[in-house]
Coordinates of C-alpha atoms and ligand atoms in Angstrom, one line a residue:
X1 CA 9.0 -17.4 -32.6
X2 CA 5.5 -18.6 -31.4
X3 CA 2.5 -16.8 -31.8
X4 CA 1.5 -14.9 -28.6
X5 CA -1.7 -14.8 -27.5
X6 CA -2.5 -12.3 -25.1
X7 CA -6.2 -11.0 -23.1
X8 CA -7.4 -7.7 -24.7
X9 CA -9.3 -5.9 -22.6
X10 CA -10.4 -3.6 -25.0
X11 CA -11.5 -6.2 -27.1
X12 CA -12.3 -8.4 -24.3
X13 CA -10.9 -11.3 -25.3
X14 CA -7.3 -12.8 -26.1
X15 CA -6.2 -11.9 -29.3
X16 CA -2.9 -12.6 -31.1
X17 CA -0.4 -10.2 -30.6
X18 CA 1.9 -9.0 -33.4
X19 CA 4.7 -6.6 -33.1
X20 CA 5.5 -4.0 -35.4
X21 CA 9.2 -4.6 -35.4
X22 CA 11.8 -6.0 -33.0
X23 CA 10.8 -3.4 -30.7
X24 CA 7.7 -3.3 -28.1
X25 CA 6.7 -0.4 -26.6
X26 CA 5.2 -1.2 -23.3
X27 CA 3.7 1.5 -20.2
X28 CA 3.2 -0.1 -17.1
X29 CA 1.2 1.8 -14.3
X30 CA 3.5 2.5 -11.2
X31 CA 3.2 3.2 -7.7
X32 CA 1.8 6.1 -6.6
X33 CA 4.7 6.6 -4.0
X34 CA 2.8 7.9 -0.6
X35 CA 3.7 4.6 1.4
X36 CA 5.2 1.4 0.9
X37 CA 3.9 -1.3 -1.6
X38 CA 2.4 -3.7 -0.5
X39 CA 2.2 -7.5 -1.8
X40 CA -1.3 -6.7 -3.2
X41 CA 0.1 -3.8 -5.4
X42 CA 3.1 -6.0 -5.9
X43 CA 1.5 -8.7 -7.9
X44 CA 0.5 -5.9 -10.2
X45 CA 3.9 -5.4 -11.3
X46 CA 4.9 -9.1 -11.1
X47 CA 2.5 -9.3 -14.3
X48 CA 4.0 -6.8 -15.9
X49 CA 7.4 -8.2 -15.5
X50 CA 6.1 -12.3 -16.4
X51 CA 4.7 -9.9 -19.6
X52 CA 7.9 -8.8 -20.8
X53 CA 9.9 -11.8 -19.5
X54 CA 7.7 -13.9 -22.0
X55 CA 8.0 -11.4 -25.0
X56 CA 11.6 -11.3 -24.3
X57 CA 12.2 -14.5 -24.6
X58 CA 10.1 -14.7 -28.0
X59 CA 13.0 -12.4 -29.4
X60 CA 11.2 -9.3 -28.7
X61 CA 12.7 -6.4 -27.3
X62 CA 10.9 -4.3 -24.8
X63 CA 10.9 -0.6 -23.6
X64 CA 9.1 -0.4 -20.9
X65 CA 8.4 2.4 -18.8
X66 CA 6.3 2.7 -15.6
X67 CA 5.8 6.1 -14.1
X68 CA 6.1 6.9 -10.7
X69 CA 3.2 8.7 -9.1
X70 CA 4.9 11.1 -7.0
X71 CA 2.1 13.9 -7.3
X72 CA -1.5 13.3 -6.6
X73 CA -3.7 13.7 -3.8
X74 CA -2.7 11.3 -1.7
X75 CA 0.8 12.0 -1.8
X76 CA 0.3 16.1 -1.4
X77 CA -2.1 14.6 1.9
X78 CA 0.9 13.2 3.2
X79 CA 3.2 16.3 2.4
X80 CA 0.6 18.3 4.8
X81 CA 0.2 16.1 7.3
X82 CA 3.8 15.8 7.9
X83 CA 4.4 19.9 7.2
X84 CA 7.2 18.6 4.8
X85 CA 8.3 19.0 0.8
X86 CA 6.5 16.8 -1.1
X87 CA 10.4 15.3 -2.5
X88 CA 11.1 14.8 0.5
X89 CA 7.9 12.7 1.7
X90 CA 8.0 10.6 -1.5
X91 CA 11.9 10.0 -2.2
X92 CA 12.4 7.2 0.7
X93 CA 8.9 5.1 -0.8
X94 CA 10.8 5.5 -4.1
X95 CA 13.4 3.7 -2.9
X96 CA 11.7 1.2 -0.9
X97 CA 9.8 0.6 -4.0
X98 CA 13.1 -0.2 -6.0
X99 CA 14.0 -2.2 -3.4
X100 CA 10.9 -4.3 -3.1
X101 CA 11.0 -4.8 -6.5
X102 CA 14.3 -6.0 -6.9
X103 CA 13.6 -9.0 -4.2
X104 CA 10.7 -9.8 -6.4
X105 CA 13.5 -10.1 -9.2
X106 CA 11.0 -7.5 -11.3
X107 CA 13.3 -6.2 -14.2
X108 CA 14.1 -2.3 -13.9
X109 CA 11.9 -0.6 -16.5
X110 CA 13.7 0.8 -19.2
X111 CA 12.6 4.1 -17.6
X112 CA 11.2 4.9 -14.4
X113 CA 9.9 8.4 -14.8
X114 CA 8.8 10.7 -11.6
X115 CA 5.7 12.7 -12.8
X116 CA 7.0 15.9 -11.3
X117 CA 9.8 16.0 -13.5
X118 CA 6.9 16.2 -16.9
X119 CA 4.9 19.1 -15.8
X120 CA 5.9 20.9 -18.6
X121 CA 4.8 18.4 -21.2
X122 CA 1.6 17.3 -18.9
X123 CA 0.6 22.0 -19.2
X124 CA 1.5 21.7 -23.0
X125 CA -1.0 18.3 -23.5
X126 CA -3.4 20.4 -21.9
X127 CA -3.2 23.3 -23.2
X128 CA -3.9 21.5 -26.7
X129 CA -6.8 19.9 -25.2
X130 CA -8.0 23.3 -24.3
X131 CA -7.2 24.6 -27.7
X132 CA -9.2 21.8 -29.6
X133 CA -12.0 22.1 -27.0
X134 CA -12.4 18.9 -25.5
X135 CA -11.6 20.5 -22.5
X136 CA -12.5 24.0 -20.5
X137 CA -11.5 26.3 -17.6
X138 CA -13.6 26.6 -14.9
X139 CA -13.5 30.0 -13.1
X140 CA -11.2 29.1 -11.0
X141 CA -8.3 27.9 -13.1
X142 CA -8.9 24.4 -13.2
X143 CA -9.0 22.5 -16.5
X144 CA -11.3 19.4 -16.7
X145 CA -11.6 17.3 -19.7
X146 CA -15.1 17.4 -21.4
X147 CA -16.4 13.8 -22.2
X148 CA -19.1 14.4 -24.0
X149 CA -16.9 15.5 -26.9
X150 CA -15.4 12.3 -26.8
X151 CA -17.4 10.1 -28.7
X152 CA -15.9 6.8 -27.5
X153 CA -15.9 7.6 -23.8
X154 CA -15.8 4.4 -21.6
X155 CA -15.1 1.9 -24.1
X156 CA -12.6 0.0 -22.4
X157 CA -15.1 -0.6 -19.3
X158 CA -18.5 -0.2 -21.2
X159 CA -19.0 3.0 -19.2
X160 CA -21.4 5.1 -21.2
X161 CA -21.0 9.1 -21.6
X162 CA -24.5 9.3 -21.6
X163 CA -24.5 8.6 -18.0
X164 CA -22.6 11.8 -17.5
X165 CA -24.4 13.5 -14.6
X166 CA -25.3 17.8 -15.3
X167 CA -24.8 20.5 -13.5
X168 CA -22.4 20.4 -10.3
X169 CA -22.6 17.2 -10.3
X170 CA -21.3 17.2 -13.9
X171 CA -17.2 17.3 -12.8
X172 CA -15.0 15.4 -10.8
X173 CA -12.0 16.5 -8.9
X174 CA -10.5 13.9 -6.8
X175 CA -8.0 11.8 -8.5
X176 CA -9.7 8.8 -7.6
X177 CA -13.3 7.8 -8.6
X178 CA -16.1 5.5 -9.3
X179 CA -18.1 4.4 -12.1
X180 CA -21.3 6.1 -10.5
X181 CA -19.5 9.3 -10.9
X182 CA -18.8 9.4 -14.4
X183 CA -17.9 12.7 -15.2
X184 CA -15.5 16.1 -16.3
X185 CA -12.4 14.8 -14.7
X186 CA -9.8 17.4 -14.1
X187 CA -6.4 17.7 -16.0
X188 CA -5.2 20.8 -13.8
X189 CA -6.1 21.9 -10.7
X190 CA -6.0 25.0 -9.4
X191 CA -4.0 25.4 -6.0
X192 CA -6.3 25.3 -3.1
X193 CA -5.1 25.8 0.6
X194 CA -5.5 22.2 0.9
X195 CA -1.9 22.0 -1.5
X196 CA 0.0 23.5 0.7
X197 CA 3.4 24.4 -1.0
X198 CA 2.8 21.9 -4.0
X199 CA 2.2 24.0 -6.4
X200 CA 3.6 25.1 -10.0
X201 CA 3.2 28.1 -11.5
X202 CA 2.8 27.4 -14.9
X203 CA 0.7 29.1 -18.3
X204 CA -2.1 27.2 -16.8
X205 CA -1.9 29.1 -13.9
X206 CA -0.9 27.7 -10.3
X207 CA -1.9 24.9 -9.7
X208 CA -0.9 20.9 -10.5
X209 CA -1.9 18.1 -12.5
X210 CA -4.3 15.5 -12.3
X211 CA -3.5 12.3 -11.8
X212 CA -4.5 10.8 -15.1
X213 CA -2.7 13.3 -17.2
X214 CA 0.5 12.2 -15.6
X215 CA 0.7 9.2 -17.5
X216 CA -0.8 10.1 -20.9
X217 CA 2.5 12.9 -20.7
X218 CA 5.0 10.2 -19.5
X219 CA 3.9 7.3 -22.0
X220 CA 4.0 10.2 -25.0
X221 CA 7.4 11.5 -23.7
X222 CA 9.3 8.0 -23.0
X223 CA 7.3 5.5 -25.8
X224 CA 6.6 8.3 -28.8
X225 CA 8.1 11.5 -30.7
X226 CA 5.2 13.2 -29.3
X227 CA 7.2 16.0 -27.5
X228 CA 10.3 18.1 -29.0
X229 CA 11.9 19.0 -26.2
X230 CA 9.0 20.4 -24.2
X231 CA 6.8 21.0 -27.4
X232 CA 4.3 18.9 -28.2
X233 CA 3.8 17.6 -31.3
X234 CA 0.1 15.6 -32.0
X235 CA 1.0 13.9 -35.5
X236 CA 4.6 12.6 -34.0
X237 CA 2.4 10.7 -31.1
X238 CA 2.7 6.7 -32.2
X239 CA 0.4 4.2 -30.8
X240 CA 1.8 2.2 -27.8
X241 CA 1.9 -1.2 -28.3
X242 CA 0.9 -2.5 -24.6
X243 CA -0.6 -0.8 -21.6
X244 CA -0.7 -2.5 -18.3
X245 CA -2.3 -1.7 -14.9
X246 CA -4.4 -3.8 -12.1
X247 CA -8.0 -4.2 -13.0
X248 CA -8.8 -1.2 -10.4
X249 CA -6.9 1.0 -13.3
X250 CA -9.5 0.4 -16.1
X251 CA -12.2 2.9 -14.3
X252 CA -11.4 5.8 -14.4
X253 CA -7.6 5.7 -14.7
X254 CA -7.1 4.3 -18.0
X255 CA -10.5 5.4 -19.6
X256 CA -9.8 8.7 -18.8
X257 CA -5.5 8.4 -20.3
X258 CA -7.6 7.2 -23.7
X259 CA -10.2 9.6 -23.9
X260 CA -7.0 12.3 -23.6
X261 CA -5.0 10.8 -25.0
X262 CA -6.8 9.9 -28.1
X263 CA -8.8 13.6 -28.5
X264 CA -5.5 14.9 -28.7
X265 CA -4.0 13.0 -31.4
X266 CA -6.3 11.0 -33.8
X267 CA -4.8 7.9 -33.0
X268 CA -5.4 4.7 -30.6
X269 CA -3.8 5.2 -27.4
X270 CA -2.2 2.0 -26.9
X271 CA -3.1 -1.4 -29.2
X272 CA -3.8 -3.2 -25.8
X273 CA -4.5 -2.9 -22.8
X274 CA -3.8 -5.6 -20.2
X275 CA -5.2 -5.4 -16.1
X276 CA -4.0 -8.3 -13.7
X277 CA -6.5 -9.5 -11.4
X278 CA -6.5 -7.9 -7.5
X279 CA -4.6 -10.1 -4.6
X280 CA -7.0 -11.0 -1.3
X281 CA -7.1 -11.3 2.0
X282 CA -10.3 -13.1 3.1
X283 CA -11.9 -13.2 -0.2
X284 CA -11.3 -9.2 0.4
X285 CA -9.3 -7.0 -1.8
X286 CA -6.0 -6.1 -0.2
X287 CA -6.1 -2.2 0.1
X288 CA -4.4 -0.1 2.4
X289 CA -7.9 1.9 3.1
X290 CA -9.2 -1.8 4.0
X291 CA -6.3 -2.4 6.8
X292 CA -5.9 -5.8 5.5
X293 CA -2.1 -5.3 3.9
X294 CA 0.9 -6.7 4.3
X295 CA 4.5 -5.6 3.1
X296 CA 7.3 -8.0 2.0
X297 CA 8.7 -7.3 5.4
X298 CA 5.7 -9.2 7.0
X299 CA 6.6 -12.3 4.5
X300 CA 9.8 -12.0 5.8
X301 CA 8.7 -12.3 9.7
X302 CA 6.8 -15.4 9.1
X303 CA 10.2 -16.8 7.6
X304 CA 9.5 -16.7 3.7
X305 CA 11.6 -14.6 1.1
X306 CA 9.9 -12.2 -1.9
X307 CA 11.0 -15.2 -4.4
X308 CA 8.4 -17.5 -2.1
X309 CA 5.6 -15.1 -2.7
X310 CA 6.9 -14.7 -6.2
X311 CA 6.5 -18.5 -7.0
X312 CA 2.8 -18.1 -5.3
X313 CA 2.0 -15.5 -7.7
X314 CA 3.4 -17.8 -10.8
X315 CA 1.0 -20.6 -9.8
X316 CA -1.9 -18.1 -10.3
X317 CA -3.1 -16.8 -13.5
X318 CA -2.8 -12.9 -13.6
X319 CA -6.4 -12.7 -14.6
X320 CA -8.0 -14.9 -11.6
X321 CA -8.4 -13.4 -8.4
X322 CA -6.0 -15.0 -5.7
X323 CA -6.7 -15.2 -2.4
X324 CA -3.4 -14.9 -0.4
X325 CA -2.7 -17.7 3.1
X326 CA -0.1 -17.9 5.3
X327 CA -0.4 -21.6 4.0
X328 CA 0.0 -21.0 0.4
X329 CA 2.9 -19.0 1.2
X330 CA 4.7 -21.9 2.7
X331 CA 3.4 -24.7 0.2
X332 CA 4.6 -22.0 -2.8
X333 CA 8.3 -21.7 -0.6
X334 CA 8.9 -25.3 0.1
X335 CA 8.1 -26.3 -3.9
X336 CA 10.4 -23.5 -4.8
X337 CA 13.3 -24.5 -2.4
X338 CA 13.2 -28.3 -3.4
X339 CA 13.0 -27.3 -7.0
X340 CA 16.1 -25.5 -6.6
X341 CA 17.4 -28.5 -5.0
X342 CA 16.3 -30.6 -7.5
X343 CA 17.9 -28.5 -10.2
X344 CA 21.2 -28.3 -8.3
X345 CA 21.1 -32.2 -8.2
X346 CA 20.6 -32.4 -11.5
X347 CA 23.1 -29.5 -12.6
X348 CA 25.8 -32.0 -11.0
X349 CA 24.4 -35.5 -13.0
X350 CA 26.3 -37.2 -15.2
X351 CA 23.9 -40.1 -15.4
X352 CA 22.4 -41.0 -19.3
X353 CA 19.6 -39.8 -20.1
X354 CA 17.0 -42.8 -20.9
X355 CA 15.1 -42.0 -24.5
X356 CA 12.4 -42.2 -23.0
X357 CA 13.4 -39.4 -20.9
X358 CA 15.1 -37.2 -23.4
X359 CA 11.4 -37.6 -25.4
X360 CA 9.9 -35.6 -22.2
X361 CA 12.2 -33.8 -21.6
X362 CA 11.4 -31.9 -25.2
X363 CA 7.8 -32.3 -24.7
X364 CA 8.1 -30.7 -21.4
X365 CA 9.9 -27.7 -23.0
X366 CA 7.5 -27.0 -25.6
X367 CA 4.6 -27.4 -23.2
X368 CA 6.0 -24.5 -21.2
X369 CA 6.5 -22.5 -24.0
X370 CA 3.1 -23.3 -25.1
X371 CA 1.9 -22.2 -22.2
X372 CA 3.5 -19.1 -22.0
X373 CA 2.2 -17.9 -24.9
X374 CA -1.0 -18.7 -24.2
X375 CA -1.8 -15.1 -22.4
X376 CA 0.7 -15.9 -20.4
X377 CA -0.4 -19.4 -19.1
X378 CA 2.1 -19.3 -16.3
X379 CA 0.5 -21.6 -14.1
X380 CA 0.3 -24.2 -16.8
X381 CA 3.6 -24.3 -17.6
X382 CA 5.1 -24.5 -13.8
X383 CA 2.8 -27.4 -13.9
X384 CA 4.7 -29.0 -16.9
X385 CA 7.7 -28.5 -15.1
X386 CA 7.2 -29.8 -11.6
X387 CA 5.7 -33.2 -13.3
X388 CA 8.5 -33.4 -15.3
X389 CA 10.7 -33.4 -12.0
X390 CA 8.7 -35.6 -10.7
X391 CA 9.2 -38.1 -13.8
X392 CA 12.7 -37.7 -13.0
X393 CA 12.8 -38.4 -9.4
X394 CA 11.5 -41.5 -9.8
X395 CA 14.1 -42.6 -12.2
X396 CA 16.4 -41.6 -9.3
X397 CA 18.7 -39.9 -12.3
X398 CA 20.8 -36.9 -12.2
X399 CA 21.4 -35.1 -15.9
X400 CA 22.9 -31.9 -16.5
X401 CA 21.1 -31.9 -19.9
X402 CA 17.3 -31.3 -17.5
X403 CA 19.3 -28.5 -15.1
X404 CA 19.2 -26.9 -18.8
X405 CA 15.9 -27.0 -19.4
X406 CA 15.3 -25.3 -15.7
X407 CA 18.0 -22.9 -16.7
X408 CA 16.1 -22.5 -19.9
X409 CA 13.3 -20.8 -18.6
X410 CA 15.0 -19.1 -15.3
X411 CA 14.7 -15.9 -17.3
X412 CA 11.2 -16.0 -17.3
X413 CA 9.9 -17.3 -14.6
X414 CA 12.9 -15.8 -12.1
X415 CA 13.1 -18.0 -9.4
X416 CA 16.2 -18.2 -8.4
X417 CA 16.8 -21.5 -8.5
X418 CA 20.1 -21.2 -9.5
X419 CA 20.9 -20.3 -5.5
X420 CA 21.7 -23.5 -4.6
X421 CA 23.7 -22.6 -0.9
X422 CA 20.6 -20.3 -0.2
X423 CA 18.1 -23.0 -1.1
X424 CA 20.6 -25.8 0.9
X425 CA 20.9 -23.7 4.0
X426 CA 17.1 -22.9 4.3
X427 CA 16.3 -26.5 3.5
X428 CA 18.9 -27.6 6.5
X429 CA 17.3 -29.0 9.3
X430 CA 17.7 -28.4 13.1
X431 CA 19.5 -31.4 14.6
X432 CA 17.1 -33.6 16.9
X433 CA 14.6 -32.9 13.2
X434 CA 17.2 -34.4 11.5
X435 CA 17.5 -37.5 14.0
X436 CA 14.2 -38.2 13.9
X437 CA 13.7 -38.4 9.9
X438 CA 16.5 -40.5 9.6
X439 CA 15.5 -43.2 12.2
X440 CA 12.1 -43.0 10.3
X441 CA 14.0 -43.1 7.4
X442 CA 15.6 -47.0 9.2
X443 CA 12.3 -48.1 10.1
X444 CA 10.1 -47.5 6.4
X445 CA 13.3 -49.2 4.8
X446 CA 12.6 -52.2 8.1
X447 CA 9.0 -51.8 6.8
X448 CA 7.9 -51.1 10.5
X449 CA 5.1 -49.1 9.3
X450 CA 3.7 -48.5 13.1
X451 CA 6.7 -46.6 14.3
X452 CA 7.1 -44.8 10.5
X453 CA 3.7 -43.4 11.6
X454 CA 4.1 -42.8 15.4
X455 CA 7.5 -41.1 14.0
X456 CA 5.6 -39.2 11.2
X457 CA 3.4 -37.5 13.8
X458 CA 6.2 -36.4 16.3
X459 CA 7.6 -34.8 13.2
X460 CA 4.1 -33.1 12.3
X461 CA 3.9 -32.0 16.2
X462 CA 7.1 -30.5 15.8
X463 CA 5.9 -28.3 12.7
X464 CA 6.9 -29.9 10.2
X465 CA 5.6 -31.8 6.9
X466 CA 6.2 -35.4 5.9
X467 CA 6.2 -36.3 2.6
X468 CA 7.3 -39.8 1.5
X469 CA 8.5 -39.5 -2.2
X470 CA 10.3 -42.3 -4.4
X471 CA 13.8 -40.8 -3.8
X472 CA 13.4 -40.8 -0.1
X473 CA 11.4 -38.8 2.4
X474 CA 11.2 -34.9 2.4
X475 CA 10.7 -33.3 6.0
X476 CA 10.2 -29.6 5.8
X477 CA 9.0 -26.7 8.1
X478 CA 5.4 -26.3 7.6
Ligands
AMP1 P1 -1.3 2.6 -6.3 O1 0.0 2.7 -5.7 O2 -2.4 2.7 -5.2 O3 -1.6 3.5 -7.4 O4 -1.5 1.1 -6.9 C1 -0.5 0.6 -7.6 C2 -0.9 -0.6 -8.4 O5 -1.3 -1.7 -7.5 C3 -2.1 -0.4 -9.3 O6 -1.8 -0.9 -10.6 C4 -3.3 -1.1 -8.7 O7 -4.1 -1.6 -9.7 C5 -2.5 -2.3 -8.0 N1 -3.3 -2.9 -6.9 C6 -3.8 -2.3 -5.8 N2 -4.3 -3.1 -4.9 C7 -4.1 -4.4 -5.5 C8 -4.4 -5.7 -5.1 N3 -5.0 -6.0 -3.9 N4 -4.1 -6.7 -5.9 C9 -3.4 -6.5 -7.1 N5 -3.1 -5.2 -7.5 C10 -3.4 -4.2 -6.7
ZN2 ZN1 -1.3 5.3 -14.9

């Protein structure tokens, strides 16, 4: 197995990651389930899944879990402003959210727990937190965690306690926050009108949790001993080995699931923690308060597929913003469609396979696995691979033995470019498109370079790309 190198960000910077055994136990932050995802909060969980792809295929076996919000305030808004259960508002984003994820050929998590079914364990974490007074009741009913008894407070962002603001000020509420508001941050909260008829009545009182609690409670449940049955039990808690979110998570999600988390049992909440950088629009984040998202549905419209926009994602490194085009869409869909192609070809060779070649063709392999290693280096290692098909190409050979090294590393990357009749049919060109590309095809091989170019650009005016490679010209829809 090769030593895997992956970004810290508690450490803030990449450090070598060892497991403790065969086993990795890995939380992922999910969707909060008040609408559908969209393709910025979809590249979130795209790094999560090139994560465990990687570790997977280094041996490892991963549990992964990744909560599903489906309590908070944005989803008990939504309950209220359509006057309807709160089950019943977030059940069809749940399965839109399966869905969507599936196209994106994201693995299931090993579990996929709803927050509302953890209330139990989310009172009893509290209710120890209240016992060893790092939290308090307010008058009325609401727990808040206190964060000046948390020495380390802020570590993962560098977000000092001391900044805590006094008095009214002093607490925080909403689920959602920022850094200038560093504060109390509530673990219950008493109903209000606002709740509606989301509500539990529990030892706490009636009320519900807050958001950041939700996870601490899932991730104990599903990755420790922490709980017997609904009883919570500190000293059984084990450190996680990864936690993973977008880089909006750090402050206050996931410095507030520490400080919990860690006041309550002695021990480091998870060994790392990993954010993926934000998707834009514009040099803009893509957020649905911004207007400025779009759904897998909208990929869809302007004729690319959720493995297109997968591939896109892939050429990126999850820790550099990427700034998402209608353009890069298509460039990302038309590589991914000839490389499936290509592979096809190749899957169907029976040509020998120069030395020369053969050399690469292990050189290429390690490269990617290099890569990959190398906090996840995806980018790089797509990079190896298309230059080794294009090494290929202009040998003009087919070989089985290079469809294997695709196949090699289809269960990490997750292209699908195994679909050959799905990657033949979209690369299938209308008719008159076809005429034309093979008469320009007659007159480069005439060396008529003047009517090559008069029919490059009638090919261009009809929307599509020219590309002249070794093995023949490659027309595709722009
Ligand atoms: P939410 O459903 O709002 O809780 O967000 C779900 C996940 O999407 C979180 O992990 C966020 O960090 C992530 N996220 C939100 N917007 C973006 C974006 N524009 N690019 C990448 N990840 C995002
Ligand atoms: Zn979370």
């Amino acid at each position: 197995m090769d030593e895997i190198i992956l970004y810290n960000s508690l450490g803030h910077e990449k450090q070598q990651f060892v497991s403790r055994g065969r086993e990795v136990r890995m939380y992922s932050c999910g969707p909060t389930v008040y609408g559908r995802a969209h393709i910025g909060n979809l590249r979130s969980y795209v790094f999560a899944d090139v994560l465990r792809r990687v570790l997977q295929y280094n041996g490892l076996v991963v549990r992964q879990v990744m909560n599903l919000t489906d309590v908070d305030d944005k989803t008990i808004r939504l309950a209220k402003t359509e006057n309807k259960p709160l089950s019943v508002v977030t059940e069809p984003f749940i399965d839109q959210f399966k869905t969507d994820t599936a196209a994106l050929h994201i693995e299931s998590p090993t579990v996929l727990p709803r927050a509302t079914d953890y209330i139990p364990q989310m009172v009893a974490l509290i209710k120890e937190l209240l016992r060893r007074k790092v939290a308090y009741q307010t008058e009325d009913g609401s727990s808040y965690f206190s964060i000046q008894r948390f020495a380390h407070y802020g570590r993962l962002t560098g977000t000092a306690a001391r900044q805590l603001q006094t008095g009214a000020s002093g607490r925080v509420s909403a689920d959602e926050y920022d850094k200038e508001q560093v504060a109390d941050f509530a673990l219950w909260k008493a109903w209000t009108p606002e709740d509606g008829a989301v509500f539990w009545q529990t030892s706490l009182g009636k009320g519900r949790p807050g958001w950041h609690i939700e996870c601490s409670a899932m991730a104990m449940a599903e990755l420790s001993e922490a709980f017997v049955g609904q009883q919570f039990e500190p000293a059984h808690f084990q450190t996680l080995d990864i936690h993973t979110g977008g880089v909006d998570n750090a402050f206050p999600h996931h410095e507030d699931e520490i400080a919990q988390s860690e006041a309550v049992t002695g021990k480091p909440f998870s060994r790392f923690f990993m954010h993926g950088e934000h998707l834009l629009v514009d040099g803009q984040k893509m957020a649905k308060s911004l207007g400025n998202v779009y759904t897998l549905d909208d990929l869809a419209k302007h004729g690319a597929e959720a493995l297109d926009f997968r591939f896109l994602l892939l050429q990126a490194h999850y820790r550099q913003k990427l700034n998402f085009t209608w353009m890069a869409l298509a460039a990302a869909r038309e590589a991914r469609l000839s490389l499936a192609e290509f592979v096809s070809r190749q899957r169907q060779g029976t040509d020998d396979l120069p030395e020369a070649l053969a050399y690469r063709l292990t050189e290429t392999r390690r490269e990617v696995e290099a890569a990959l290693v190398d906090d996840l280096g995806t980018p790089m290692a797509l990079a190896a691979l298309l230059l080794f098909k294009r090494e290929v190409n202009r040998t003009h050979l087919a070989n089985q033995a290079v469809a294997n090294l695709f196949d090699l590393f289809e269960p990490v990357f997750a292209l699908g470019w195994q679909t050959l009749p799905e990657a033949q049919a979209a690369l299938e060109l209308p008719a008159e498109i076809a005429v034309l590309k093979s008469e320009r095809d007659a007159v480069r091989a005439a060396k008529d370079w003047a009517k090559a170019d008069a029919l490059r650009l009638q090919l261009e005016q009809a929307g599509y790309s020219v590309r002249d490679e070794a093995a023949g010209s490659v027309v595709r829809p722009v």
